[in-house]
């Protein structure tokens, strides 16, 4: 069995309640931090741990915290980004629903480290049923003295609020999230300035993902150096992976970073292999924004080394032969899946979710959707395939926020690795008019 931290108590009956969570050692990190540590020493442990942001970008959490403008006399804020909307990603939802106190505990120690006295959990609008779960956990923590004024008899005070978004994917982008929390339309801002300097209400703000925040108590309990021994190289610790698609055992798994991809897909401890005795055709390892890879490149790097579940190994070879760990949304496709149809589905999503501020994203996502639709439905031309690549190139790097890149990369990668499948759609229009065409012709 691989090392478990976040999910070690997931099967303990009643773990959602404060009482059981506390009995299992919960909130020990809050006592340790508030009674025996300073905010700087908490931050130091997080830096030593090498924890990288679990929302998708993998930016070092301790470094992000250290960017917070501490000279400013304005209030500082911590926002937990719980707007998990990346297709294929559902691990934050799982954490909040089944281990709400893990997030509340993480919010308290992280807020203490940052000197924040008001913090927010910005939750995806569609997660309505999780709202009362978090509210209840907050009330239980408050009743036990872990929130409110002079917590645990110290001079530290914290108020924690859950804010529900309206269900827009773009509000997962940190600056759009800040705008939305301020009551405005969720349009991303230009960066710099980064939120660490100019964030919520113009004040220094850190925005961290749910899983990153829920990991902080484990780092404090075991010490940053010990945490850094888990994992591989600069990919330290454990990571939650949302596994879906054509596998025998879809679900949320905690892995130690560095686990071989092949073991993750085929071992019974994790995905349990490809369903219906079929072969794997491709995989998107980090949520819909990252490049798709064909099986051979998913299991081995271009150098012939086993591909590992780590930030470095999954991106080895750049986008020519690699992908990204991203948010850990691991989507597996069997040999019957139609890559063109899947790429069109992603393109529709990004077109729908584009906020429309920058023309390469607003117009480009629309064009990619249209061109992919006509190829998929048997109305495409050979020149459409290069047109897709051209539009993707024009979006990449030319937009305010990463949604543009996220829309462009999957399209470019699908054409790069599965061009023959796009050509098949153009050559045999009659065959692809049936939406289940590839299922019939593996
Ligand atoms: P990013 O690389 O722009 O930023 C990463 C973080 O580091 C941000 O918080 C940013 O403020 C901070 N940062 C970077 N440089 C800094 C500097 N010089 N000073 C201060 N702070 C700095 O990426 P991002 O926009 O935060 O995230 C993009 C990723 O989000 C994508 O790769 C995608 O995988 C992921 N994503 C996840 C979901 C989800 O549901 N989990 C949804 C959409 C996208
Ligand atoms: Fe909006 Fe797209 Fe520009 Fe992001 S890249 S700001 S989503 S138009």
XYZ file of C-alpha atoms and ligand atoms in Angstrom:
494
model
C 0.000 0.000 0.000
C 1.294 3.452 -0.923
C 1.793 6.164 1.702
C -1.424 7.925 2.753
C -1.694 11.290 4.488
C -4.804 13.154 3.345
C -6.961 10.034 3.037
C -5.465 7.993 5.870
C -8.666 8.234 7.954
C -11.185 8.323 5.122
C -12.765 5.015 6.175
C -13.115 5.919 9.862
C -16.878 6.022 10.632
C -18.047 9.548 11.486
C -14.822 11.263 10.337
C -16.940 14.142 9.000
C -17.762 15.168 12.568
C -15.506 17.343 14.723
C -15.574 14.814 17.551
C -14.256 11.871 15.530
C -11.856 14.004 13.498
C -10.378 15.378 16.736
C -10.105 11.866 18.247
C -8.046 10.835 15.215
C -5.552 13.631 15.941
C -7.305 16.421 14.059
C -6.516 20.078 14.906
C -3.188 19.086 16.526
C -1.435 21.301 13.966
C -3.527 24.301 15.092
C -2.504 23.768 18.718
C 1.122 23.347 17.686
C 1.147 26.419 15.448
C -0.743 28.818 17.715
C 0.873 27.760 20.995
C 4.443 26.885 20.031
C 5.247 28.488 16.670
C 5.386 31.891 14.987
C 3.798 32.645 11.600
C 7.297 32.757 10.086
C 8.247 29.361 11.479
C 5.040 27.822 10.047
C 5.914 29.347 6.679
C 9.456 27.990 6.976
C 8.147 24.426 7.432
C 5.930 24.775 4.355
C 8.904 26.057 2.351
C 11.060 23.146 3.525
C 8.346 20.653 2.564
C 8.653 21.577 -1.119
C 4.827 21.458 -1.390
C 3.704 22.569 -4.844
C 0.264 23.995 -5.577
C -2.208 21.161 -6.110
C -4.682 23.195 -8.190
C -2.754 22.595 -11.406
C 0.090 25.069 -11.802
C 2.411 23.324 -9.292
C 3.850 26.645 -8.074
C 5.784 26.203 -4.765
C 3.342 27.054 -1.969
C 5.954 28.331 0.507
C 7.393 30.640 -2.139
C 3.918 31.992 -2.966
C 3.362 32.685 0.724
C 6.683 34.496 0.991
C 5.650 36.871 -1.833
C 2.838 38.229 0.370
C 3.466 41.911 0.975
C 4.195 41.938 4.724
C 5.242 45.597 4.801
C 1.769 46.740 3.818
C -0.436 47.916 6.680
C -3.516 46.640 4.819
C -5.307 43.485 5.963
C -4.077 40.223 4.416
C -6.418 37.587 3.055
C -6.293 33.879 2.363
C -8.720 32.552 -0.222
C -9.163 28.834 -0.655
C -9.862 28.125 -4.295
C -12.591 25.491 -4.071
C -13.975 26.296 -7.512
C -12.852 22.935 -8.866
C -14.252 22.806 -12.397
C -11.531 21.341 -14.575
C -13.135 18.490 -16.565
C -11.829 15.211 -15.164
C -10.976 16.707 -11.748
C -13.076 15.916 -8.677
C -10.627 15.408 -5.793
C -11.303 18.714 -3.982
C -15.029 17.968 -4.043
C -14.271 14.583 -2.454
C -12.057 16.126 0.243
C -14.601 18.798 1.167
C -17.517 16.380 1.204
C -15.913 13.592 3.208
C -13.159 15.342 5.204
C -14.459 18.884 5.758
C -12.403 19.382 8.925
C -9.174 18.657 7.024
C -9.831 21.819 4.998
C -10.919 23.900 8.018
C -7.813 22.836 9.972
C -5.621 23.709 6.973
C -7.345 27.092 6.591
C -6.650 27.971 10.228
C -2.925 27.151 10.228
C -2.394 28.680 6.781
C -4.235 31.886 7.774
C -2.100 32.056 10.934
C 1.101 31.738 8.881
C -0.022 34.511 6.517
C -1.286 36.847 9.242
C -4.815 36.760 7.823
C -7.694 37.420 10.209
C -10.435 36.955 7.607
C -10.324 34.079 5.139
C -12.658 32.736 2.494
C -13.453 29.410 0.901
C -14.697 30.222 -2.606
C -16.715 27.190 -3.588
C -17.949 26.173 -7.014
C -21.641 27.031 -7.328
C -22.640 23.524 -8.372
C -21.303 22.072 -5.092
C -24.443 23.224 -3.294
C -24.751 20.137 -1.126
C -21.235 20.696 0.260
C -22.071 24.205 1.476
C -23.925 23.042 4.650
C -21.224 20.418 5.295
C -18.535 23.117 5.451
C -20.754 25.523 7.388
C -21.389 22.814 9.988
C -17.661 22.039 10.247
C -16.909 25.748 10.754
C -19.517 26.011 13.527
C -18.130 22.895 15.247
C -14.581 24.284 15.084
C -15.771 27.642 16.423
C -17.644 25.982 19.323
C -14.408 24.215 20.296
C -12.444 27.484 20.302
C -10.587 26.900 17.042
C -12.156 29.926 15.306
C -13.277 33.380 16.407
C -11.554 35.781 18.789
C -8.462 34.863 20.800
C -8.370 31.306 19.606
C -7.122 28.757 22.167
C -6.422 31.648 24.538
C -3.861 33.283 22.221
C -4.023 36.744 20.668
C -4.782 35.277 17.222
C -8.320 35.687 15.818
C -9.802 34.370 12.601
C -13.175 34.536 10.840
C -13.770 32.016 8.088
C -16.500 32.331 5.441
C -17.722 29.998 2.707
C -18.734 31.840 -0.443
C -20.588 30.088 -3.205
C -19.740 31.025 -6.805
C -22.252 31.084 -9.631
C -20.882 28.068 -11.519
C -18.525 29.779 -13.980
C -15.313 27.890 -14.801
C -13.404 31.146 -15.208
C -13.949 32.001 -11.524
C -11.407 29.251 -10.735
C -8.768 31.592 -12.162
C -7.438 33.391 -9.097
C -7.914 37.003 -10.217
C -11.384 36.289 -11.652
C -12.176 34.671 -8.306
C -11.074 37.808 -6.468
C -13.242 39.978 -8.751
C -16.189 37.652 -8.142
C -15.666 37.707 -4.372
C -15.684 41.511 -4.564
C -19.144 41.245 -6.131
C -18.118 41.958 -9.712
C -18.265 39.945 -12.922
C -15.555 37.258 -12.798
C -13.175 38.663 -15.406
C -9.480 37.773 -14.950
C -7.110 40.668 -14.274
C -3.765 41.222 -15.931
C -0.822 39.906 -13.891
C 1.410 41.454 -12.548
C 0.494 42.762 -10.080
C 0.018 39.317 -8.552
C -2.602 38.859 -5.813
C 0.229 38.559 -3.272
C 0.663 42.331 -3.707
C -2.723 43.552 -5.003
C -5.448 41.008 -4.284
C -8.854 41.069 -2.608
C -10.052 44.688 -2.104
C -6.565 45.762 -3.255
C -4.943 44.004 -0.275
C -2.198 41.345 -0.179
C -3.893 37.992 -0.820
C -2.883 34.374 -1.215
C -5.099 32.056 -3.250
C -4.437 28.352 -2.638
C -6.168 25.189 -3.780
C -8.212 22.994 -1.360
C -5.780 20.071 -1.475
C -2.746 22.338 -0.925
C -4.371 23.856 2.163
C -5.499 20.478 3.529
C -1.893 19.253 3.218
C -0.426 21.987 5.454
C -1.482 20.335 8.782
C 0.361 17.150 7.773
C 3.467 19.196 7.006
C 3.315 20.873 10.410
C 2.682 17.599 12.242
C 5.573 15.727 10.642
C 7.878 18.703 9.875
C 8.748 20.091 6.468
C 11.946 18.049 6.134
C 10.118 14.761 6.763
C 7.384 15.662 4.271
C 10.037 16.452 1.655
C 11.355 12.873 1.963
C 8.049 11.589 0.512
C 7.783 11.639 -3.259
C 10.508 12.098 -5.822
C 12.880 15.004 -6.516
C 11.029 18.312 -6.656
C 7.685 16.476 -6.652
C 7.422 16.025 -2.913
C 4.618 14.452 -0.933
C 1.442 12.700 -1.904
C -1.133 13.825 -4.463
C -4.814 13.147 -4.930
C -5.631 11.858 -8.392
C -9.162 11.855 -9.826
C -9.189 8.831 -12.114
C -11.952 8.478 -14.698
C -12.724 7.142 -18.141
C -12.362 3.598 -19.443
C -10.820 2.000 -16.354
C -12.110 -0.694 -14.050
C -11.968 1.370 -10.853
C -12.617 5.078 -11.333
C -12.297 7.177 -8.183
C -10.109 9.449 -6.086
C -6.735 7.960 -5.126
C -3.906 9.275 -2.997
C -0.561 8.384 -4.537
C 2.993 9.044 -3.482
C 4.459 11.232 -6.229
C 6.891 9.197 -8.324
C 4.593 6.173 -8.718
C 5.033 4.681 -12.225
C 2.065 5.561 -14.475
C 1.811 1.926 -15.566
C 1.378 0.796 -11.961
C -1.267 3.464 -11.369
C -3.303 2.348 -14.373
C -2.938 -1.418 -14.112
C -2.561 -2.286 -10.416
C -5.613 -3.305 -8.393
C -4.703 -0.795 -5.692
C -5.536 2.013 -8.134
C -7.343 1.986 -11.518
C -7.393 -1.815 -11.923
C -6.631 -1.793 -15.660
C -8.679 -0.959 -18.750
C -12.333 -1.992 -18.715
C -13.970 -4.702 -20.826
C -10.577 -6.301 -21.513
C -9.782 -3.577 -24.044
C -6.502 -1.814 -24.753
C -5.686 1.729 -23.747
C -5.495 4.230 -26.591
C -4.634 7.508 -24.877
C -4.654 9.410 -21.594
C -5.052 12.975 -20.395
C -3.080 12.922 -17.124
C -3.819 16.328 -15.580
C -7.340 17.529 -16.393
C -8.717 18.656 -19.745
C -6.279 21.602 -20.071
C -3.202 19.447 -20.519
C -2.051 17.658 -23.684
C -3.390 14.188 -24.442
C -0.762 11.447 -24.907
C -0.973 8.155 -26.805
C -0.413 4.999 -24.700
C 3.234 4.483 -25.630
C 4.178 8.028 -24.533
C 1.979 7.815 -21.468
C 3.730 4.730 -20.149
C 7.265 5.627 -21.257
C 9.016 8.913 -21.965
C 10.555 9.548 -25.381
C 13.887 8.478 -23.804
C 12.343 5.062 -23.071
C 12.242 5.600 -19.291
C 9.131 4.629 -17.325
C 6.799 7.650 -17.078
C 6.173 8.567 -13.437
C 3.323 10.378 -11.731
C 5.383 13.494 -10.996
C 5.539 17.099 -12.223
C 8.880 16.493 -13.953
C 8.332 13.074 -15.516
C 4.882 13.852 -16.951
C 6.227 16.978 -18.628
C 9.452 15.323 -19.798
C 9.986 16.074 -23.474
C 7.918 19.271 -23.356
C 4.702 19.246 -25.351
C 6.320 17.363 -28.264
C 6.280 14.088 -26.303
C 5.104 15.006 -22.818
C 2.139 16.493 -20.932
C 1.610 17.807 -17.374
C 0.527 16.561 -13.948
C -1.828 19.576 -13.774
C -4.684 19.123 -11.332
C -4.334 15.327 -11.365
C -7.487 14.768 -13.438
C -6.465 11.447 -14.979
C -8.729 10.529 -17.929
C -8.155 7.219 -19.692
C -9.436 6.394 -23.202
C -9.733 2.838 -24.514
C -9.158 1.796 -28.115
C -12.769 2.530 -29.126
C -12.690 6.221 -28.112
C -12.913 8.840 -30.836
C -10.183 11.408 -30.224
C -11.796 13.920 -32.604
C -15.100 13.732 -30.761
C -13.378 14.129 -27.412
C -11.352 17.116 -28.655
C -14.548 18.725 -29.950
C -16.196 18.173 -26.554
C -13.306 19.960 -24.815
C -13.392 22.779 -27.389
C -17.128 23.303 -26.802
C -16.469 23.538 -23.097
C -13.719 26.160 -23.399
C -15.685 28.187 -25.922
C -18.657 28.212 -23.578
C -16.521 29.169 -20.567
C -14.357 31.871 -22.214
C -15.104 35.207 -20.511
C -14.662 36.988 -23.847
C -12.206 39.676 -22.733
C -9.409 38.792 -25.180
C -10.113 38.254 -28.852
C -7.696 35.312 -29.453
C -9.549 33.311 -26.786
C -13.082 34.585 -27.493
C -12.850 34.102 -31.273
C -10.296 31.265 -31.383
C -12.206 28.929 -29.056
C -15.305 29.482 -31.213
C -13.409 28.691 -34.403
C -11.832 25.562 -32.975
C -15.228 24.336 -31.852
C -16.770 24.959 -35.300
C -13.935 23.343 -37.248
C -13.807 20.325 -34.952
C -17.560 19.915 -35.218
C -17.462 19.813 -38.993
C -14.583 17.307 -39.028
C -16.315 15.104 -36.461
C -19.616 15.111 -38.341
C -18.058 14.266 -41.718
C -18.062 17.745 -43.243
C -14.374 18.599 -42.823
C -11.593 19.300 -45.331
C -7.957 18.204 -45.099
C -6.907 21.869 -44.746
C -9.098 22.110 -41.612
C -6.588 20.006 -39.699
C -3.789 22.546 -40.158
C -6.273 25.350 -39.620
C -6.909 23.944 -36.138
C -3.187 23.955 -35.354
C -2.887 27.493 -36.694
C -5.756 28.820 -34.563
C -4.365 27.039 -31.475
C -0.949 28.670 -32.061
C -2.535 32.100 -32.357
C -4.284 31.699 -29.002
C -1.328 30.257 -27.066
C 0.532 32.865 -25.017
C -1.600 35.749 -26.337
C -4.277 35.989 -23.689
C -4.808 37.517 -20.242
C -5.326 34.240 -18.393
C -4.430 30.563 -18.865
C -7.885 29.594 -20.194
C -6.681 30.458 -23.689
C -3.711 28.086 -23.413
C -5.930 25.477 -21.785
C -8.220 25.579 -24.818
C -5.371 25.537 -27.352
C -3.088 22.820 -25.927
C -5.520 19.872 -26.051
C -6.412 20.653 -29.676
C -2.784 21.014 -30.787
C -1.804 17.816 -28.931
C -4.690 15.777 -30.375
C -3.654 16.729 -33.924
C 0.045 16.159 -33.114
C -0.477 12.625 -31.814
C -3.625 11.489 -33.650
C -3.457 13.243 -37.041
C -4.372 10.014 -38.858
C -7.652 9.921 -36.948
C -8.515 13.456 -38.073
C -7.609 12.475 -41.663
C -9.807 9.381 -41.380
C -12.750 11.623 -40.534
C -12.134 13.703 -43.669
C -11.542 10.660 -45.929
C -14.546 8.630 -44.785
C -17.304 11.184 -44.069
C -20.077 8.595 -44.398
C -18.529 6.353 -41.728
C -18.118 9.101 -39.128
C -21.662 10.459 -39.441
C -22.714 7.867 -36.873
C -21.680 9.374 -33.485
C -20.626 5.919 -32.290
C -18.363 5.381 -35.288
C -15.137 4.655 -33.428
C -16.791 2.416 -30.892
C -17.684 0.133 -33.775
C -14.248 0.264 -35.422
C -11.471 -0.003 -32.872
P 0.124 30.472 -12.823
O 1.310 29.647 -13.199
O -0.095 31.753 -13.543
O 0.250 30.881 -11.274
C 0.495 29.991 -10.258
C 0.406 30.711 -8.949
O 1.643 31.310 -8.617
C -0.607 31.839 -8.877
O -1.221 31.843 -7.615
C 0.221 33.104 -9.056
O -0.348 34.245 -8.442
C 1.504 32.709 -8.382
N 2.670 33.389 -8.947
C 3.326 33.046 -10.077
N 4.356 33.902 -10.295
C 4.333 34.806 -9.281
C 5.118 35.944 -8.937
N 6.152 36.311 -9.679
N 4.789 36.640 -7.818
C 3.746 36.275 -7.057
N 2.956 35.194 -7.322
C 3.250 34.482 -8.418
O -1.127 29.536 -12.947
P -2.637 29.636 -12.447
O -3.392 30.586 -13.308
O -2.705 29.862 -10.978
O -3.146 28.157 -12.726
C -3.162 27.563 -13.993
C -3.403 26.078 -13.810
O -4.635 25.878 -13.184
C -3.464 25.291 -15.098
O -2.196 24.743 -15.345
C -4.518 24.221 -14.834
O -3.896 22.957 -14.679
C -5.099 24.589 -13.519
N -6.562 24.593 -13.511
C -7.158 23.886 -12.505
C -8.526 23.842 -12.397
C -9.175 23.042 -11.304
O -10.393 22.887 -11.313
N -8.404 22.509 -10.361
C -9.313 24.550 -13.314
C -8.682 25.260 -14.323
C -7.302 25.280 -14.412
Fe -11.217 35.601 -20.709
Fe -10.184 33.769 -22.353
Fe -8.963 36.071 -22.026
Fe -8.999 34.310 -20.012
S -8.003 34.035 -21.984
S -9.327 36.515 -19.884
S -11.055 33.437 -20.342
S -11.014 35.764 -22.928
